[in-house]
Amino acid sequence: MYHFIVNPKSSSGKGIRFWWAVKSELDHKNITYNAYFTRYVGHASEIAEQICNKTLEIKNIVVLGGDGTLNEVINGIPDFNDVLLGYIPSGSSNDLARSLGILKDPLKSLERILKPTNFKYLDLGIINFIDTDQAPRKFCCSSGIGYDANVCMEVQQSPLKKKLNRFGAGKFIYLAIAIKQLIGIKHLDGTVMVDGMKKDTYKNILLVSNMIHKYEGGGLLMAPNADPSDGKLSICLVHGLSRGKIALLLPTILFGKHIYFKGVEAFHCSEIEIKASQTSAVHTDGEVPAVCSHIKVSCIPGQIRMIL
Ligand SMILES: Nc1ncnc2c1ncn2[C@@H]1O[C@H](COP(=O)(O)OP(=O)(O)OP(=O)(O)O)[C@@H](O)[C@H]1O
């Protein structure tokens, strides 16, 4: 039995269009399934939790949606040992699918799920928002504090994303807002601890990205050396750059070449703690659950069993 969790609104309606194609293939093949449609923010977590709590056997959960829906599902699963996860990307950024080479064509990705040949145990990220009451959140692709999270927050609030999604150009909104935010850029000062040891105290931190996979923000190669099964976070810490240098740096992220800039530190670790003296947006898989100044991020190796 397959449990499909579908965000019909992902990428301004691509989700429902993909679902009709998938449904007709499932019916044609006489495959038994349950389909659940998300209706509001947080609903995918509730659905995933209900599916997991219903039976003790292994659950085949297939997510049809974007990175945000996948993030919600991950946050609803109480025990990953009981779950086999499939993913049909229908979002506007699809960074996880891009990193894993999951096919964009819904029928081709469905075929792989129905006849699996390859599984992968993927690392899971957990973030604690230490100076807020917000509960910890899991993430499967990326999290970050600073500039990238501020961009995510504005993208989330922008009505333009929906309009651009209709033309298949939703991810360009990230680029447009990233350029716009250069003008009033907000830096952070703070101390960074890595695997329990103080790394340094920094002035003018632009961002700290804590990556499980290589991509974020709709195709930015933020962590070109990330391996989603190595049990480590791939960190990109950018600090001490003038606005002009940041403007030069941004396009190089598309090709993962930013890591060679002075002021960019790229390294791997199991845990990172950032204590800043100002608050900032914090994102998990492109959604912004908190605005705070003190976070602790850890990597749990090989938690998510995913069909590729
Ligand atoms: N029926 C719904 N109406 C409005 N929002 C929804 C609905 N169902 C889910 N959501 C919310 O929409 C958010 C974004 O959805 P999703 O990630 O699937 O699509 P996307 O934003 O187009 O893609 P991406 O995250 O890859 O950019 C989810 O995090 C979820 O909270």
XYZ file of C-alpha atoms and ligand atoms in Angstrom:
339
model
C 0.000 0.000 0.000
C 1.328 3.423 -0.990
C 0.426 6.613 0.880
C 0.633 9.660 -1.388
C 0.876 13.057 0.325
C 0.112 15.640 -2.351
C 0.442 19.419 -2.188
C -1.991 20.383 -4.972
C -0.895 24.022 -4.725
C 2.844 23.417 -5.115
C 4.336 25.584 -7.843
C 0.967 27.324 -8.333
C -0.993 24.210 -9.334
C 1.708 22.022 -10.881
C 1.099 19.661 -7.943
C -2.496 18.900 -8.885
C -1.633 18.537 -12.572
C 1.156 16.055 -11.725
C -1.202 14.209 -9.388
C -3.795 13.614 -12.145
C -1.079 12.067 -14.307
C 0.189 9.910 -11.412
C -3.325 8.873 -10.365
C -4.269 7.749 -13.840
C -1.081 5.635 -14.038
C -1.756 4.081 -10.605
C -5.355 3.265 -11.566
C -4.236 1.889 -14.905
C -1.790 -0.440 -13.115
C -4.351 -1.448 -10.443
C -2.063 -0.288 -7.645
C -3.620 0.209 -4.214
C -2.950 3.568 -2.630
C -4.309 6.242 -0.346
C -4.062 9.874 -1.441
C -4.032 12.762 1.017
C -4.145 16.400 -0.109
C -2.569 19.146 1.948
C -4.873 22.076 2.623
C -2.801 24.453 4.758
C 0.681 25.130 6.164
C 1.693 22.287 8.502
C -0.964 19.868 7.184
C 1.603 17.542 5.538
C 3.223 16.986 8.987
C -0.129 16.047 10.511
C -0.909 13.637 7.659
C 2.515 11.964 7.866
C 2.174 11.530 11.623
C -1.306 10.012 11.278
C -0.104 7.533 8.626
C 2.848 6.505 10.812
C 0.747 6.076 13.950
C -1.916 3.964 12.217
C 0.070 0.735 11.745
C 3.292 -0.845 12.942
C 4.352 -2.173 9.536
C 6.739 -0.408 7.114
C 5.022 2.567 5.497
C 5.576 3.511 1.834
C 5.107 7.271 1.890
C 5.352 9.151 -1.401
C 5.526 12.944 -1.318
C 4.309 14.891 -4.350
C 5.189 18.532 -3.771
C 8.109 20.893 -3.346
C 10.945 21.033 -0.817
C 8.613 22.737 1.697
C 6.108 19.879 1.603
C 8.881 17.305 1.924
C 10.196 19.223 4.929
C 6.783 19.110 6.583
C 6.481 15.350 5.968
C 9.931 14.746 7.479
C 8.859 16.748 10.528
C 5.733 14.597 10.953
C 7.489 11.207 10.849
C 8.096 10.001 14.433
C 10.351 7.012 13.559
C 12.247 6.779 10.271
C 12.931 3.040 10.743
C 9.326 2.340 9.729
C 9.293 4.464 6.589
C 10.356 4.060 2.985
C 10.159 7.440 1.295
C 9.519 8.207 -2.358
C 9.525 11.674 -3.863
C 7.886 13.170 -6.947
C 9.085 16.783 -7.194
C 6.481 19.370 -8.224
C 7.816 22.487 -6.482
C 9.358 25.628 -7.858
C 12.875 25.141 -6.505
C 13.183 21.343 -6.162
C 16.673 21.524 -4.652
C 16.557 18.057 -3.116
C 15.501 16.471 -6.410
C 18.278 18.364 -8.206
C 20.873 17.128 -5.713
C 19.723 13.512 -5.884
C 19.056 13.403 -9.632
C 15.361 12.599 -9.110
C 13.603 12.971 -12.455
C 11.353 15.977 -13.118
C 8.885 13.925 -15.156
C 6.290 12.679 -12.622
C 5.610 9.427 -14.462
C 9.308 8.593 -14.685
C 9.858 9.278 -10.984
C 6.712 7.246 -10.206
C 8.123 4.337 -12.197
C 11.275 4.337 -10.053
C 9.148 4.349 -6.893
C 6.984 1.452 -8.046
C 9.967 -0.597 -9.237
C 12.764 0.520 -6.902
C 16.290 -0.490 -7.822
C 18.244 1.928 -5.668
C 17.786 3.118 -2.077
C 19.878 5.614 -0.200
C 20.106 6.323 3.528
C 20.165 10.106 3.736
C 21.366 12.247 6.619
C 18.858 14.336 8.523
C 19.469 17.790 9.967
C 18.013 19.054 13.250
C 17.983 22.683 14.289
C 17.326 24.061 17.777
C 16.251 27.680 18.135
C 17.835 28.218 21.516
C 16.621 31.736 22.326
C 12.967 31.115 21.322
C 10.087 28.850 22.407
C 9.966 27.386 18.891
C 10.275 23.558 18.906
C 13.322 22.075 17.102
C 12.837 21.387 13.394
C 14.190 18.687 11.133
C 15.430 19.431 7.628
C 16.460 17.229 4.768
C 18.262 19.600 2.390
C 19.523 22.812 3.988
C 19.155 25.317 6.779
C 20.720 28.701 7.269
C 20.849 31.938 9.217
C 21.434 35.403 7.764
C 21.166 36.644 4.210
C 19.874 33.422 2.531
C 17.191 33.013 5.213
C 16.181 36.688 4.908
C 15.793 36.131 1.164
C 13.655 32.999 1.816
C 11.466 34.971 4.226
C 10.795 37.711 1.674
C 10.200 35.138 -1.106
C 7.654 33.364 1.123
C 5.772 36.636 1.629
C 5.972 37.724 -2.015
C 2.855 37.449 -4.210
C 5.220 37.580 -7.207
C 6.351 33.974 -6.603
C 2.876 32.636 -7.443
C 2.700 34.771 -10.586
C 6.155 33.664 -11.800
C 5.347 30.014 -10.974
C 2.589 30.157 -13.584
C 5.296 30.695 -16.223
C 7.595 28.072 -14.671
C 9.919 30.856 -13.479
C 9.203 30.782 -9.727
C 12.821 30.184 -8.781
C 13.921 33.496 -10.364
C 12.180 35.312 -7.540
C 15.040 34.163 -5.251
C 17.537 35.861 -7.528
C 15.486 39.062 -7.804
C 15.019 39.352 -4.029
C 18.662 38.419 -3.366
C 19.739 41.372 -5.548
C 17.175 43.675 -3.925
C 18.312 42.747 -0.399
C 21.900 43.672 -1.242
C 20.919 47.302 -0.761
C 19.855 47.110 2.871
C 22.038 44.152 3.767
C 21.944 43.107 7.434
C 25.121 41.571 8.832
C 25.506 39.589 12.057
C 28.288 39.577 14.630
C 28.662 36.374 16.559
C 30.535 33.390 17.921
C 30.629 30.071 16.084
C 31.193 26.759 17.892
C 32.004 23.683 15.790
C 31.695 20.165 17.250
C 31.747 21.602 20.775
C 34.841 23.798 20.287
C 34.934 27.546 19.732
C 35.920 28.210 16.126
C 36.018 32.008 16.207
C 34.172 35.240 16.860
C 33.220 36.965 13.629
C 32.208 40.479 12.600
C 29.870 41.080 9.662
C 28.650 37.547 9.025
C 26.611 37.522 5.808
C 25.268 33.992 6.222
C 25.938 30.573 7.676
C 24.448 27.787 5.536
C 24.217 24.323 7.062
C 23.843 21.968 4.152
C 23.034 18.258 3.869
C 22.734 18.448 0.068
C 24.564 20.632 -2.460
C 21.795 22.999 -3.570
C 19.534 25.621 -2.046
C 17.495 28.608 -3.249
C 16.386 27.010 -6.510
C 19.714 25.791 -7.882
C 22.430 27.691 -6.005
C 25.398 25.331 -5.564
C 25.986 26.489 -1.993
C 27.875 23.363 -0.859
C 29.554 21.794 -3.903
C 31.343 19.249 -1.681
C 28.286 18.132 0.299
C 27.577 14.408 0.475
C 24.082 13.620 1.815
C 25.236 10.273 3.236
C 28.522 11.213 4.946
C 26.956 11.952 8.348
C 28.218 15.543 8.230
C 26.869 19.029 7.674
C 28.582 20.943 4.907
C 28.947 24.496 6.183
C 29.368 27.674 4.179
C 30.204 30.684 6.367
C 30.574 34.052 4.651
C 31.885 37.039 6.598
C 33.680 40.356 6.396
C 32.801 41.197 2.773
C 31.859 44.655 1.481
C 28.626 45.083 -0.504
C 30.627 45.264 -3.745
C 32.442 41.999 -2.995
C 29.135 40.331 -2.095
C 27.704 41.438 -5.458
C 30.708 39.784 -7.161
C 30.389 36.660 -5.009
C 26.675 35.975 -5.581
C 26.813 34.866 -9.247
C 29.693 32.490 -8.472
C 27.410 30.521 -6.099
C 25.558 29.271 -9.188
C 28.687 27.286 -10.088
C 29.906 26.539 -6.558
C 33.011 28.702 -7.081
C 32.257 31.072 -4.177
C 34.138 28.747 -1.806
C 37.438 30.038 -3.267
C 36.699 33.665 -2.214
C 38.555 35.212 0.720
C 35.906 35.588 3.431
C 34.171 32.314 2.574
C 34.853 29.351 4.841
C 33.641 25.929 3.708
C 34.049 22.964 6.069
C 32.327 19.828 7.360
C 31.178 19.065 10.904
C 28.634 17.096 12.933
C 27.324 20.058 14.907
C 27.501 23.837 14.694
C 26.272 26.490 17.108
C 25.903 30.146 16.163
C 25.345 32.785 18.825
C 24.806 36.174 17.217
C 24.297 39.554 18.802
C 21.396 40.387 16.450
C 18.345 38.376 15.430
C 17.917 37.071 11.901
C 15.555 34.892 9.899
C 16.453 31.181 9.998
C 15.367 28.868 7.200
C 14.907 25.114 7.009
C 14.534 23.753 3.449
C 13.568 27.219 2.218
C 10.770 27.892 4.750
C 11.322 30.260 7.688
C 10.109 28.810 11.011
C 11.894 31.312 13.293
C 13.613 34.636 13.692
C 16.268 34.359 16.401
C 19.928 34.891 17.283
C 21.103 31.580 18.743
C 20.869 28.257 16.897
C 22.408 24.800 17.249
C 22.373 22.536 14.199
C 23.228 18.825 14.168
C 23.391 16.040 11.630
C 21.924 12.585 12.285
C 23.575 10.144 9.891
C 21.602 7.889 7.530
C 18.111 8.469 8.909
C 15.912 8.779 5.821
C 15.547 5.688 3.621
C 14.728 7.099 0.196
C 14.003 5.441 -3.125
C 16.138 6.904 -5.918
N -3.278 23.624 0.016
C -2.329 24.489 0.358
N -2.509 25.817 0.205
C -1.541 26.698 0.512
N -0.327 26.349 1.016
C -0.079 25.031 1.180
C -1.071 24.038 0.866
N -0.532 22.834 1.119
C 0.717 23.054 1.593
N 0.995 24.368 1.641
C 2.244 25.039 2.052
O 2.992 25.393 0.874
C 4.387 25.371 1.202
C 5.248 25.295 -0.041
O 4.872 24.193 -0.783
P 5.894 23.352 -1.680
O 7.237 23.339 -1.114
O 5.245 22.033 -1.946
O 5.851 24.128 -3.058
P 6.719 25.296 -3.654
O 6.888 26.391 -2.660
O 6.118 25.617 -4.970
O 8.104 24.580 -3.947
P 9.591 24.756 -3.367
O 9.522 24.595 -1.861
O 10.367 23.642 -4.033
O 10.022 26.137 -3.794
C 4.496 24.173 2.134
O 5.589 24.337 3.015
C 3.161 24.152 2.866
O 3.274 24.741 4.145
